[in-house]
mmCIF file of C-alpha atoms and ligand atoms in Angstrom:
data_model
loop_
_atom_site.group_PDB
_atom_site.id
_atom_site.type_symbol
_atom_site.label_atom_id
_atom_site.label_comp_id
_atom_site.label_asym_id
_atom_site.label_seq_id
_atom_site.Cartn_x
_atom_site.Cartn_y
_atom_site.Cartn_z
ATOM 1 C CA MET A 187 21.914 -31.199 7.949
ATOM 2 C CA HIS A 188 19.129 -33.183 7.001
ATOM 3 C CA LEU A 189 17.466 -31.494 3.936
ATOM 4 C CA GLU A 190 13.955 -32.799 3.031
ATOM 5 C CA LYS A 191 13.545 -33.425 -0.875
ATOM 6 C CA ILE A 192 11.295 -30.980 -2.357
ATOM 7 C CA ASN A 193 9.119 -32.213 -5.093
ATOM 8 C CA PHE A 194 9.892 -29.273 -7.597
ATOM 9 C CA PRO A 195 11.842 -30.230 -10.729
ATOM 10 C CA ASN A 196 14.945 -28.355 -11.443
ATOM 11 C CA ALA A 197 14.685 -26.234 -8.075
ATOM 12 C CA ASN A 198 17.120 -23.189 -8.204
ATOM 13 C CA LEU A 199 16.885 -20.047 -6.224
ATOM 14 C CA GLU A 200 15.885 -17.596 -9.117
ATOM 15 C CA LYS A 201 12.496 -20.348 -9.272
ATOM 16 C CA PHE A 202 11.817 -19.128 -5.967
ATOM 17 C CA GLY A 203 12.220 -15.360 -6.633
ATOM 18 C CA TRP A 204 15.931 -14.729 -5.880
ATOM 19 C CA ASN A 205 17.387 -11.799 -8.000
ATOM 20 C CA SER A 206 20.524 -9.496 -7.910
ATOM 21 C CA PHE A 207 18.990 -7.737 -5.076
ATOM 22 C CA PHE A 208 19.188 -10.431 -2.657
ATOM 23 C CA ALA A 209 22.456 -11.820 -4.203
ATOM 24 C CA SER A 210 24.152 -8.889 -3.100
ATOM 25 C CA GLN A 211 23.415 -9.132 0.325
ATOM 26 C CA GLN A 212 24.369 -13.059 0.428
ATOM 27 C CA THR A 213 26.824 -13.800 3.099
ATOM 28 C CA ALA A 214 28.417 -17.329 4.231
ATOM 29 C CA GLY A 215 25.802 -19.926 4.790
ATOM 30 C CA ILE A 216 23.185 -21.465 2.600
ATOM 31 C CA ALA A 217 20.598 -19.327 1.174
ATOM 32 C CA GLY A 218 16.791 -19.852 1.398
ATOM 33 C CA ARG A 219 13.204 -18.392 1.222
ATOM 34 C CA VAL A 220 11.007 -18.833 4.159
ATOM 35 C CA ALA A 221 7.925 -20.794 2.835
ATOM 36 C CA SER A 222 5.996 -20.994 6.002
ATOM 37 C CA VAL A 223 6.057 -20.093 9.632
ATOM 38 C CA ASP A 224 4.429 -21.870 12.753
ATOM 39 C CA ARG A 225 4.820 -21.356 16.282
ATOM 40 C CA GLU A 226 7.871 -23.678 16.864
ATOM 41 C CA GLY A 227 9.963 -22.853 13.454
ATOM 42 C CA PHE A 228 10.095 -21.924 9.496
ATOM 43 C CA VAL A 229 9.880 -23.948 6.621
ATOM 44 C CA VAL A 230 12.831 -22.925 4.244
ATOM 45 C CA TRP A 231 13.170 -23.456 0.567
ATOM 46 C CA THR A 232 17.028 -23.950 -0.551
ATOM 47 C CA GLU A 233 18.323 -25.093 -3.856
ATOM 48 C CA ALA A 234 19.167 -28.657 -2.277
ATOM 49 C CA GLY A 235 15.594 -29.086 -0.735
ATOM 50 C CA GLU A 236 13.265 -27.870 2.170
ATOM 51 C CA VAL A 237 14.521 -27.800 5.498
ATOM 52 C CA TYR A 238 12.656 -26.902 8.937
ATOM 53 C CA CYS A 239 14.764 -24.334 10.973
ATOM 54 C CA GLU A 240 14.450 -22.612 13.888
ATOM 55 C CA ALA A 241 16.033 -18.901 14.318
ATOM 56 C CA SER A 242 19.593 -18.324 16.060
ATOM 57 C CA GLY A 243 19.989 -17.026 19.285
ATOM 58 C CA ALA A 244 21.021 -13.917 17.827
ATOM 59 C CA LEU A 245 17.875 -13.343 15.771
ATOM 60 C CA ARG A 246 15.706 -13.962 19.199
ATOM 61 C CA ASN A 247 17.793 -11.572 21.382
ATOM 62 C CA ALA A 248 18.583 -8.563 18.906
ATOM 63 C CA ALA A 249 16.515 -6.134 17.370
ATOM 64 C CA ALA A 250 17.363 -7.804 14.169
ATOM 65 C CA LEU A 251 14.655 -8.626 11.517
ATOM 66 C CA TRP A 252 12.545 -11.641 12.549
ATOM 67 C CA PRO A 253 11.848 -14.023 9.546
ATOM 68 C CA ALA A 254 8.369 -13.801 7.939
ATOM 69 C CA VAL A 255 6.972 -15.910 4.893
ATOM 70 C CA GLY A 256 8.365 -14.742 1.846
ATOM 71 C CA ASP A 257 11.857 -13.643 3.539
ATOM 72 C CA TRP A 258 15.198 -14.353 1.968
ATOM 73 C CA VAL A 259 17.312 -15.787 4.730
ATOM 74 C CA MET A 260 20.929 -17.328 5.474
ATOM 75 C CA LEU A 261 21.005 -20.789 7.122
ATOM 76 C CA ARG A 262 24.130 -22.146 9.029
ATOM 77 C CA GLU A 263 26.057 -24.650 6.829
ATOM 78 C CA ASP A 264 26.127 -26.858 9.788
ATOM 79 C CA GLY A 265 22.323 -27.011 11.011
ATOM 80 C CA PRO A 266 18.784 -25.832 10.293
ATOM 81 C CA VAL A 267 19.229 -22.612 12.090
ATOM 82 C CA ILE A 268 18.555 -19.066 10.439
ATOM 83 C CA GLU A 269 21.165 -16.948 11.041
ATOM 84 C CA LYS A 270 20.285 -13.346 9.342
ATOM 85 C CA VAL A 271 17.247 -12.119 7.296
ATOM 86 C CA LEU A 272 18.204 -10.288 4.103
ATOM 87 C CA GLU A 273 17.019 -6.797 3.589
ATOM 88 C CA ARG A 274 13.459 -6.863 2.151
ATOM 89 C CA SER A 275 12.324 -5.277 -1.369
ATOM 90 C CA THR A 276 8.723 -4.970 0.170
ATOM 91 C CA LYS A 277 6.873 -5.733 3.111
ATOM 92 C CA LEU A 278 3.113 -6.018 4.064
ATOM 93 C CA SER A 279 2.801 -5.020 7.756
ATOM 94 C CA ARG A 280 -0.142 -4.525 10.214
ATOM 95 C CA LYS A 281 -0.238 -3.668 13.821
ATOM 96 C CA ARG A 282 -0.195 -6.603 16.120
ATOM 97 C CA PRO A 283 -3.695 -7.531 16.899
ATOM 98 C CA GLU A 284 -5.225 -6.174 20.365
ATOM 99 C CA ARG A 285 -3.104 -3.850 22.506
ATOM 100 C CA ASP A 286 0.135 -4.889 21.424
ATOM 101 C CA MET A 287 1.966 -1.796 19.941
ATOM 102 C CA ARG A 288 4.258 -3.651 17.707
ATOM 103 C CA GLU A 289 4.418 -4.262 13.715
ATOM 104 C CA GLN A 290 3.802 -7.761 12.509
ATOM 105 C CA VAL A 291 5.164 -8.372 9.109
ATOM 106 C CA LEU A 292 2.525 -10.517 7.318
ATOM 107 C CA ALA A 293 4.458 -11.203 3.840
ATOM 108 C CA ALA A 294 7.895 -10.020 2.702
ATOM 109 C CA ASN A 295 9.126 -9.346 -0.667
ATOM 110 C CA ILE A 296 5.923 -9.178 -2.513
ATOM 111 C CA ASP A 297 5.673 -7.549 -5.985
ATOM 112 C CA VAL A 298 1.713 -7.944 -6.178
ATOM 113 C CA LEU A 299 -1.139 -7.929 -3.449
ATOM 114 C CA PHE A 300 -4.081 -9.446 -4.408
ATOM 115 C CA ILE A 301 -7.092 -7.808 -2.378
ATOM 116 C CA VAL A 302 -9.727 -10.212 -2.654
ATOM 117 C CA SER A 303 -13.687 -9.099 -2.285
ATOM 118 C CA GLY A 304 -16.517 -11.198 -2.457
ATOM 119 C CA LEU A 305 -19.614 -9.561 -4.152
ATOM 120 C CA ASP A 306 -21.956 -10.593 -1.670
ATOM 121 C CA ARG A 307 -22.126 -9.432 1.586
ATOM 122 C CA ASP A 308 -18.630 -8.965 1.949
ATOM 123 C CA TYR A 309 -18.341 -6.100 -0.312
ATOM 124 C CA ASN A 310 -17.205 -3.040 1.750
ATOM 125 C CA PRO A 311 -15.665 -0.299 -0.161
ATOM 126 C CA ARG A 312 -13.952 0.967 3.310
ATOM 127 C CA ARG A 313 -12.378 -2.035 4.017
ATOM 128 C CA LEU A 314 -11.181 -2.020 0.253
ATOM 129 C CA GLU A 315 -9.622 1.704 0.980
ATOM 130 C CA ARG A 316 -7.654 0.236 4.014
ATOM 131 C CA TYR A 317 -6.294 -2.624 2.263
ATOM 132 C CA LEU A 318 -5.335 -0.204 -0.512
ATOM 133 C CA VAL A 319 -3.560 1.812 2.261
ATOM 134 C CA MET A 320 -1.762 -1.012 3.728
ATOM 135 C CA ALA A 321 -0.646 -2.392 0.085
ATOM 136 C CA ARG A 322 0.769 1.131 -0.840
ATOM 137 C CA GLU A 323 2.744 1.444 2.251
ATOM 138 C CA SER A 324 3.986 -2.131 1.385
ATOM 139 C CA GLY A 325 5.599 -1.386 -1.668
ATOM 140 C CA ALA A 326 3.837 -4.147 -3.758
ATOM 141 C CA ARG A 327 1.366 -3.380 -6.543
ATOM 142 C CA PRO A 328 -2.323 -3.811 -5.366
ATOM 143 C CA VAL A 329 -4.676 -5.521 -7.650
ATOM 144 C CA ILE A 330 -8.419 -5.963 -6.469
ATOM 145 C CA LEU A 331 -10.429 -9.145 -7.046
ATOM 146 C CA LEU A 332 -13.767 -8.906 -6.936
ATOM 147 C CA ASN A 333 -14.948 -12.584 -6.778
ATOM 148 C CA LYS A 334 -18.293 -14.086 -6.740
ATOM 149 C CA ALA A 335 -19.134 -12.106 -9.731
ATOM 150 C CA ASP A 336 -21.825 -14.990 -10.582
ATOM 151 C CA LEU A 337 -23.601 -13.735 -7.317
ATOM 152 C CA ALA A 338 -23.997 -10.313 -8.250
ATOM 153 C CA GLU A 339 -27.317 -10.205 -9.669
ATOM 154 C CA GLU A 340 -28.898 -12.307 -6.934
ATOM 155 C CA MET A 341 -27.296 -9.638 -4.527
ATOM 156 C CA GLY A 342 -29.248 -7.150 -6.564
ATOM 157 C CA LEU A 343 -25.805 -5.305 -7.626
ATOM 158 C CA ASN A 344 -25.146 -4.341 -10.895
ATOM 159 C CA LEU A 345 -22.029 -5.729 -11.523
ATOM 160 C CA ASP A 346 -20.815 -2.689 -13.974
ATOM 161 C CA GLU A 347 -21.692 -0.249 -11.510
ATOM 162 C CA VAL A 348 -19.878 -1.816 -8.716
ATOM 163 C CA VAL A 349 -16.682 -2.617 -10.859
ATOM 164 C CA SER A 350 -16.711 1.278 -11.638
ATOM 165 C CA ALA A 351 -17.344 2.379 -8.240
ATOM 166 C CA THR A 352 -14.296 0.196 -7.039
ATOM 167 C CA ARG A 353 -12.361 1.755 -9.608
ATOM 168 C CA ALA A 354 -13.206 5.140 -8.598
ATOM 169 C CA ILE A 355 -11.608 4.313 -4.964
ATOM 170 C CA ALA A 356 -8.618 2.146 -6.696
ATOM 171 C CA GLY A 357 -6.975 5.004 -8.148
ATOM 172 C CA GLU A 358 -4.166 3.171 -10.258
ATOM 173 C CA ALA A 359 -4.706 -0.036 -9.087
ATOM 174 C CA LYS A 360 -6.645 -2.816 -11.311
ATOM 175 C CA VAL A 361 -10.108 -4.269 -10.508
ATOM 176 C CA LEU A 362 -10.436 -7.714 -11.676
ATOM 177 C CA PRO A 363 -13.989 -8.971 -11.519
ATOM 178 C CA MET A 364 -14.237 -12.881 -11.677
ATOM 179 C CA SER A 365 -15.794 -15.864 -10.282
ATOM 180 C CA ALA A 366 -13.571 -18.598 -8.850
ATOM 181 C CA ARG A 367 -16.495 -21.002 -8.936
ATOM 182 C CA ILE A 368 -17.400 -20.818 -12.589
ATOM 183 C CA GLU A 369 -13.667 -20.401 -13.519
ATOM 184 C CA GLN A 370 -13.991 -16.788 -14.971
ATOM 185 C CA GLY A 371 -10.876 -14.281 -14.792
ATOM 186 C CA ILE A 372 -8.239 -16.797 -13.322
ATOM 187 C CA ASP A 373 -6.419 -15.939 -16.605
ATOM 188 C CA ALA A 374 -6.380 -12.282 -16.003
ATOM 189 C CA ILE A 375 -4.926 -13.243 -12.410
ATOM 190 C CA GLU A 376 -2.008 -15.106 -13.929
ATOM 191 C CA ALA A 377 -1.425 -12.179 -16.516
ATOM 192 C CA GLU A 378 -0.455 -10.011 -13.362
ATOM 193 C CA LEU A 379 2.629 -12.019 -12.668
ATOM 194 C CA LYS A 380 5.809 -12.986 -14.381
ATOM 195 C CA PRO A 381 7.790 -16.139 -13.545
ATOM 196 C CA GLY A 382 10.099 -15.432 -10.505
ATOM 197 C CA GLU A 383 7.511 -12.705 -9.114
ATOM 198 C CA THR A 384 5.707 -13.185 -5.966
ATOM 199 C CA ALA A 385 2.083 -12.131 -4.978
ATOM 200 C CA ALA A 386 0.132 -12.333 -1.910
ATOM 201 C CA MET A 387 -3.551 -12.609 -1.265
ATOM 202 C CA ILE A 388 -5.396 -10.936 1.482
ATOM 203 C CA GLY A 389 -9.324 -10.697 2.166
ATOM 204 C CA SER A 390 -11.883 -11.518 4.895
ATOM 205 C CA SER A 391 -12.578 -15.184 5.466
ATOM 206 C CA GLY A 392 -15.122 -16.576 3.160
ATOM 207 C CA VAL A 393 -14.492 -14.277 0.186
ATOM 208 C CA GLY A 394 -13.075 -17.414 -1.709
ATOM 209 C CA LYS A 395 -9.252 -17.217 -1.270
ATOM 210 C CA SER A 396 -8.550 -21.025 -0.995
ATOM 211 C CA THR A 397 -10.996 -21.611 -3.984
ATOM 212 C CA ILE A 398 -8.837 -19.003 -6.146
ATOM 213 C CA LEU A 399 -5.931 -20.704 -4.690
ATOM 214 C CA ASN A 400 -6.931 -24.140 -5.998
ATOM 215 C CA ARG A 401 -8.193 -22.832 -9.349
ATOM 216 C CA LEU A 402 -4.523 -21.458 -9.801
ATOM 217 C CA LEU A 403 -3.135 -24.487 -8.862
ATOM 218 C CA GLY A 404 -5.008 -26.363 -10.900
ATOM 219 C CA SER A 405 -4.556 -30.088 -11.571
ATOM 220 C CA GLU A 406 -0.653 -29.418 -10.427
ATOM 221 C CA ARG A 407 -1.470 -28.944 -6.968
ATOM 222 C CA GLN A 408 -0.051 -32.349 -5.976
ATOM 223 C CA GLN A 409 3.038 -31.708 -7.869
ATOM 224 C CA THR A 410 3.927 -28.358 -6.970
ATOM 225 C CA GLN A 411 3.680 -28.731 -3.298
ATOM 226 C CA SER A 412 6.521 -30.290 -1.192
ATOM 227 C CA VAL A 413 6.480 -33.721 -0.056
ATOM 228 C CA ARG A 414 7.532 -34.163 3.343
ATOM 229 C CA ASP A 415 7.820 -37.804 4.273
ATOM 230 C CA GLY A 416 10.805 -37.550 6.731
ATOM 231 C CA ASP A 417 9.909 -36.442 10.152
ATOM 232 C CA ASN A 418 6.959 -34.307 9.204
ATOM 233 C CA ARG A 419 7.749 -31.772 11.480
ATOM 234 C CA GLY A 420 5.962 -28.400 11.055
ATOM 235 C CA ARG A 421 3.003 -30.093 9.570
ATOM 236 C CA HIS A 422 1.133 -30.842 12.676
ATOM 237 C CA THR A 423 0.656 -27.245 13.678
ATOM 238 C CA THR A 424 -1.549 -25.172 11.296
ATOM 239 C CA THR A 425 0.379 -22.902 9.508
ATOM 240 C CA THR A 426 -1.222 -19.484 8.520
ATOM 241 C CA ARG A 427 0.654 -18.013 5.872
ATOM 242 C CA GLU A 428 2.122 -20.260 3.212
ATOM 243 C CA LEU A 429 4.049 -19.672 0.127
ATOM 244 C CA PHE A 430 3.302 -21.881 -2.998
ATOM 245 C CA LEU A 431 5.001 -22.179 -6.447
ATOM 246 C CA MET A 432 2.438 -21.658 -9.074
ATOM 247 C CA PRO A 433 2.264 -23.686 -12.535
ATOM 248 C CA GLY A 434 3.287 -20.328 -14.276
ATOM 249 C CA GLY A 435 6.333 -19.925 -12.389
ATOM 250 C CA TRP A 436 5.339 -17.241 -10.176
ATOM 251 C CA LEU A 437 4.863 -17.695 -6.553
ATOM 252 C CA LEU A 438 1.752 -17.088 -4.317
ATOM 253 C CA ILE A 439 1.612 -16.413 -0.662
ATOM 254 C CA ASP A 440 -1.880 -17.171 0.869
ATOM 255 C CA MET A 441 -2.795 -15.527 4.169
ATOM 256 C CA PRO A 442 -6.068 -17.056 5.174
ATOM 257 C CA GLY A 443 -7.613 -15.943 8.619
ATOM 258 C CA ILE A 444 -6.711 -12.487 8.832
ATOM 259 C CA ARG A 445 -9.258 -10.787 10.719
ATOM 260 C CA GLU A 446 -7.990 -7.340 12.169
ATOM 261 C CA ILE A 447 -6.238 -5.164 9.987
ATOM 262 C CA GLN A 448 -5.010 -2.430 11.835
ATOM 263 C CA LEU A 449 -2.570 -0.094 9.969
ATOM 264 C CA TRP A 450 1.001 -0.082 10.987
ATOM 265 C CA ALA A 451 2.763 3.285 10.172
ATOM 266 C CA ALA A 452 1.301 3.744 6.887
ATOM 267 C CA ALA A 453 1.340 7.413 6.489
ATOM 268 C CA ASP A 454 2.639 7.499 3.062
ATOM 269 C CA GLY A 455 0.382 4.627 2.203
ATOM 270 C CA LEU A 456 -2.573 6.851 3.281
ATOM 271 C CA ASP A 457 -1.287 9.919 1.277
ATOM 272 C CA ASP A 458 -1.004 7.967 -1.508
ATOM 273 C CA SER A 459 -4.409 6.433 -1.344
ATOM 274 C CA PHE A 460 -6.377 9.427 -0.831
ATOM 275 C CA GLU A 461 -4.430 12.210 -2.646
ATOM 276 C CA ASP A 462 -7.553 13.714 -3.952
ATOM 277 C CA ILE A 463 -8.645 14.354 -0.356
ATOM 278 C CA ARG A 464 -5.295 15.522 0.857
ATOM 279 C CA GLU A 465 -5.021 17.834 -1.762
ATOM 280 C CA LEU A 466 -8.161 19.377 -1.033
ATOM 281 C CA ALA A 467 -7.598 19.553 2.386
ATOM 282 C CA ALA A 468 -4.580 21.521 2.097
ATOM 283 C CA SER A 469 -6.414 24.234 -0.063
ATOM 284 C CA CYS A 470 -8.926 24.929 2.755
ATOM 285 C CA ARG A 471 -8.740 28.307 4.282
ATOM 286 C CA PHE A 472 -8.024 27.114 7.843
ATOM 287 C CA ARG A 473 -5.198 24.990 8.975
ATOM 288 C CA ASP A 474 -7.058 23.381 11.784
ATOM 289 C CA CYS A 475 -10.173 22.918 9.554
ATOM 290 C CA SER A 476 -12.361 19.830 10.589
ATOM 291 C CA HIS A 477 -13.755 19.578 7.103
ATOM 292 C CA LYS A 478 -17.409 19.808 8.688
ATOM 293 C CA GLY A 479 -19.498 22.591 7.479
ATOM 294 C CA GLU A 480 -16.964 25.530 7.969
ATOM 295 C CA PRO A 481 -17.376 28.258 5.505
ATOM 296 C CA GLY A 482 -15.456 28.339 2.523
ATOM 297 C CA CYS A 483 -14.038 24.495 3.177
ATOM 298 C CA ALA A 484 -12.521 23.036 0.229
ATOM 299 C CA VAL A 485 -13.381 19.722 1.013
ATOM 300 C CA GLU A 486 -16.962 20.038 1.841
ATOM 301 C CA ASN A 487 -17.462 22.209 -1.476
ATOM 302 C CA ALA A 488 -15.908 19.331 -3.508
ATOM 303 C CA GLY A 489 -19.146 17.255 -3.139
ATOM 304 C CA LEU A 490 -16.724 14.104 -1.985
ATOM 305 C CA ASP A 491 -18.015 10.839 -0.764
ATOM 306 C CA GLU A 492 -19.006 11.631 2.772
ATOM 307 C CA ALA A 493 -17.900 7.700 3.686
ATOM 308 C CA ARG A 494 -14.868 7.986 2.178
ATOM 309 C CA LEU A 495 -13.833 11.351 3.665
ATOM 310 C CA GLU A 496 -14.876 9.665 7.169
ATOM 311 C CA ASN A 497 -12.789 6.648 6.448
ATOM 312 C CA TYR A 498 -9.707 8.866 5.487
ATOM 313 C CA LYS A 499 -10.219 10.798 8.726
ATOM 314 C CA LYS A 500 -10.587 7.611 10.705
ATOM 315 C CA MET A 501 -7.451 5.992 9.441
ATOM 316 C CA GLN A 502 -5.434 9.177 10.100
ATOM 317 C CA ARG A 503 -6.792 9.266 13.814
ATOM 318 C CA GLU A 504 -5.853 5.621 13.868
ATOM 319 C CA LEU A 505 -2.324 6.230 12.589
ATOM 320 C CA ALA A 506 -1.772 9.292 14.756
ATOM 321 C CA HIS A 507 -2.904 7.349 17.982
ATOM 322 C CA LEU A 508 -0.406 4.578 17.052
ATOM 323 C CA GLU A 509 2.629 6.939 16.128
ATOM 324 C CA ARG A 510 1.902 8.759 19.857
ATOM 325 C CA LYS A 511 1.837 5.267 21.638
ATOM 326 C CA ALA A 512 4.495 3.051 19.657
ATOM 327 C CA ASN A 513 6.746 5.906 18.317
ATOM 328 C CA PRO A 514 6.760 9.283 19.632
ATOM 329 C CA VAL A 515 9.662 10.330 17.607
ATOM 330 C CA LEU A 516 7.912 9.130 14.404
ATOM 331 C CA ALA A 517 4.748 10.794 15.268
ATOM 332 C CA LYS A 518 6.469 14.153 15.325
ATOM 333 C CA GLU A 519 8.316 13.445 12.167
ATOM 334 C CA THR A 520 4.806 12.461 10.321
ATOM 335 C CA ARG A 521 2.849 15.387 11.759
ATOM 336 C CA ALA A 522 5.712 17.815 10.340
ATOM 337 C CA LYS A 523 5.755 16.347 7.147
ATOM 338 C CA TRP A 524 1.865 16.537 7.124
ATOM 339 C CA ASN A 525 2.116 20.083 7.859
ATOM 340 C CA ALA A 526 4.709 20.895 5.347
ATOM 341 C CA THR A 527 3.216 19.170 2.531
ATOM 342 C CA GLU A 528 -0.279 21.087 3.367
ATOM 343 C CA LYS A 529 1.536 24.185 3.716
ATOM 344 C CA SER A 530 3.301 24.133 0.225
ATOM 345 C CA VAL A 531 -0.063 22.937 -1.651
ATOM 346 C CA ARG A 532 -1.702 25.605 0.030
ATOM 347 C CA LYS A 533 0.866 28.242 -1.514
ATOM 348 C CA ASN A 534 0.541 26.643 -4.730
ATOM 349 C CA ASP A 535 -2.980 26.674 -4.571
ATOM 350 C CA LYS A 536 -3.038 30.425 -3.696
ATOM 351 C CA ARG A 537 -0.719 31.216 -6.640
ATOM 352 C CA ASN A 538 -2.533 29.386 -9.366
ATOM 353 C CA ARG A 539 -5.787 30.898 -8.263
HETATM 354 P P1 LIG B 45 -11.600 -18.292 1.791
HETATM 355 O O1 LIG B 45 -12.318 -18.177 3.448
HETATM 356 O O2 LIG B 45 -11.715 -16.935 1.641
HETATM 357 O O3 LIG B 45 -10.495 -19.094 1.472
HETATM 358 O O4 LIG B 45 -12.942 -18.722 1.179
HETATM 359 P P2 LIG B 45 -13.323 -20.053 0.431
HETATM 360 O O5 LIG B 45 -12.649 -20.222 -0.740
HETATM 361 O O6 LIG B 45 -13.302 -21.222 1.544
HETATM 362 O O7 LIG B 45 -14.955 -19.673 0.258
HETATM 363 C C1 LIG B 45 -16.080 -19.567 0.910
HETATM 364 C C2 LIG B 45 -17.186 -20.283 0.055
HETATM 365 O O8 LIG B 45 -17.298 -19.135 -1.018
HETATM 366 C C3 LIG B 45 -17.089 -21.660 -0.391
HETATM 367 O O9 LIG B 45 -18.436 -22.025 -0.208
HETATM 368 C C4 LIG B 45 -16.793 -21.456 -1.829
HETATM 369 O O10 LIG B 45 -17.440 -22.296 -2.503
HETATM 370 C C5 LIG B 45 -17.620 -20.039 -2.013
HETATM 371 N N1 LIG B 45 -17.012 -19.506 -3.450
HETATM 372 C C6 LIG B 45 -15.935 -19.227 -3.767
HETATM 373 N N2 LIG B 45 -15.757 -18.672 -4.803
HETATM 374 C C7 LIG B 45 -16.947 -18.519 -5.438
HETATM 375 C C8 LIG B 45 -17.501 -17.833 -6.509
HETATM 376 O O11 LIG B 45 -16.732 -17.362 -7.311
HETATM 377 N N3 LIG B 45 -18.866 -17.773 -6.438
HETATM 378 C C9 LIG B 45 -19.446 -18.269 -5.663
HETATM 379 N N4 LIG B 45 -20.975 -18.009 -5.702
HETATM 380 N N5 LIG B 45 -19.211 -18.956 -4.437
HETATM 381 C C10 LIG B 45 -17.711 -18.934 -4.326
#
C-alpha cells in the first residue's frame, strides 16, 4: 500500500487520540483515524503515514457504521480500503438536510464541542440552545465561544450582560468571551483540552471559525499539516470537515459551512438542556397542559423566558415529527419515557408540597 509521508514528528496513534477504548476493539489490519472525508474517499492517518482510502464493499452494503471524520477505522493490510469503523465514544449528529430522514454523523470521538457565536448580528440565544441540545446528545462537553468581543460595544451590546445571559441558558457549559481578531481568549480555548483529546468547532458561517483555527495553529500551521506531494488525490475536491493536530498536542475538527442544524434523535439532549422547564412542566396540574395561560400552570407562573419556552416546545415538536417519520418504534419509547418521567416528577412534587 502506498503511504504518503505525514509531516508529523514521531507520529503514533496516541498522538491522534488512540486510547484503551479503541485498542480493545482492534482487529486484524492497520488502525487509523479518519482525518477528512470528501465525495470519493477518506484521508486516514496511520502510524506509518497518511493514506487516501475508500470504503470496503461490505461497508457500502451493510447497515454498518459509515466512516465520519474523527472515526477510528481498521484498514486492510494490502490496500487502501476501510474494512471497519470502531465503536465511537461520542458522535455529533444532525438530521440530513432537506427531506432525507436519516442521521448524518458530523464528527466522531470528540471530547469537547466548541460552539462559536459572533457578538455581532449572529448572536442568537435560540440557536445556541439548539447547538447545546446537539452537544449534550453527542456526549461531548460543550463550551460556548463568544467571538468578536471587540465589536460588542459598537454593536450596542454590554459584554458582561451578554455573557451572563448566555451563562443562564448554558447550564454547566462554559461561556468564554474572546476575540480572534485581537487575539484575546485563545489561551482559554487551549486550556480546555489535554494532549490526545479531540475537540470540534461548530457555528454559523462568518462567526470567525477559520480565524480562530488560524490563531490556534499559529505559526505552526505549515508544520502541523500533512504535506501530500504524491498523487494529490483528495486535495482537488473541497473537504468540508477536517481534523487538525494542534501545537498543544490536542486535535481539532473544523466544520465550516454547516447551514442547517436540524436535530437527530436528541430527546436526552433536549431533556438535559431544558431540565428547568421539563421539571416545571411535570408539576403542571394537567397532563396535556399547553402552558399557554391555563389556570395553575406551573410553567406560566414561573416567569420563564417566553422565547426559551417556545424554543423548547419547537424542538420537542421537531423531534416528535422526526421520530414519527424516521423511527416509529423509537417515537413510542420516547413518548413513554417522557410520560413516565413527568408522572414521577409530578408525584414527587405533590409529596413535597
Ligand atoms: P468562518 O466563516 O466562521 O470561518 O469566519 P471567518 O474566520 O472567515 O471570519 C469571518 C469574518 O469575521 C472575517 O472578516 C474575519 O476577519 C472576521 N472576524 C473573525 N474573528 C473576529 C473577531 O474576533 N473580531 C472581529 N471584529 N472580526 C472577526
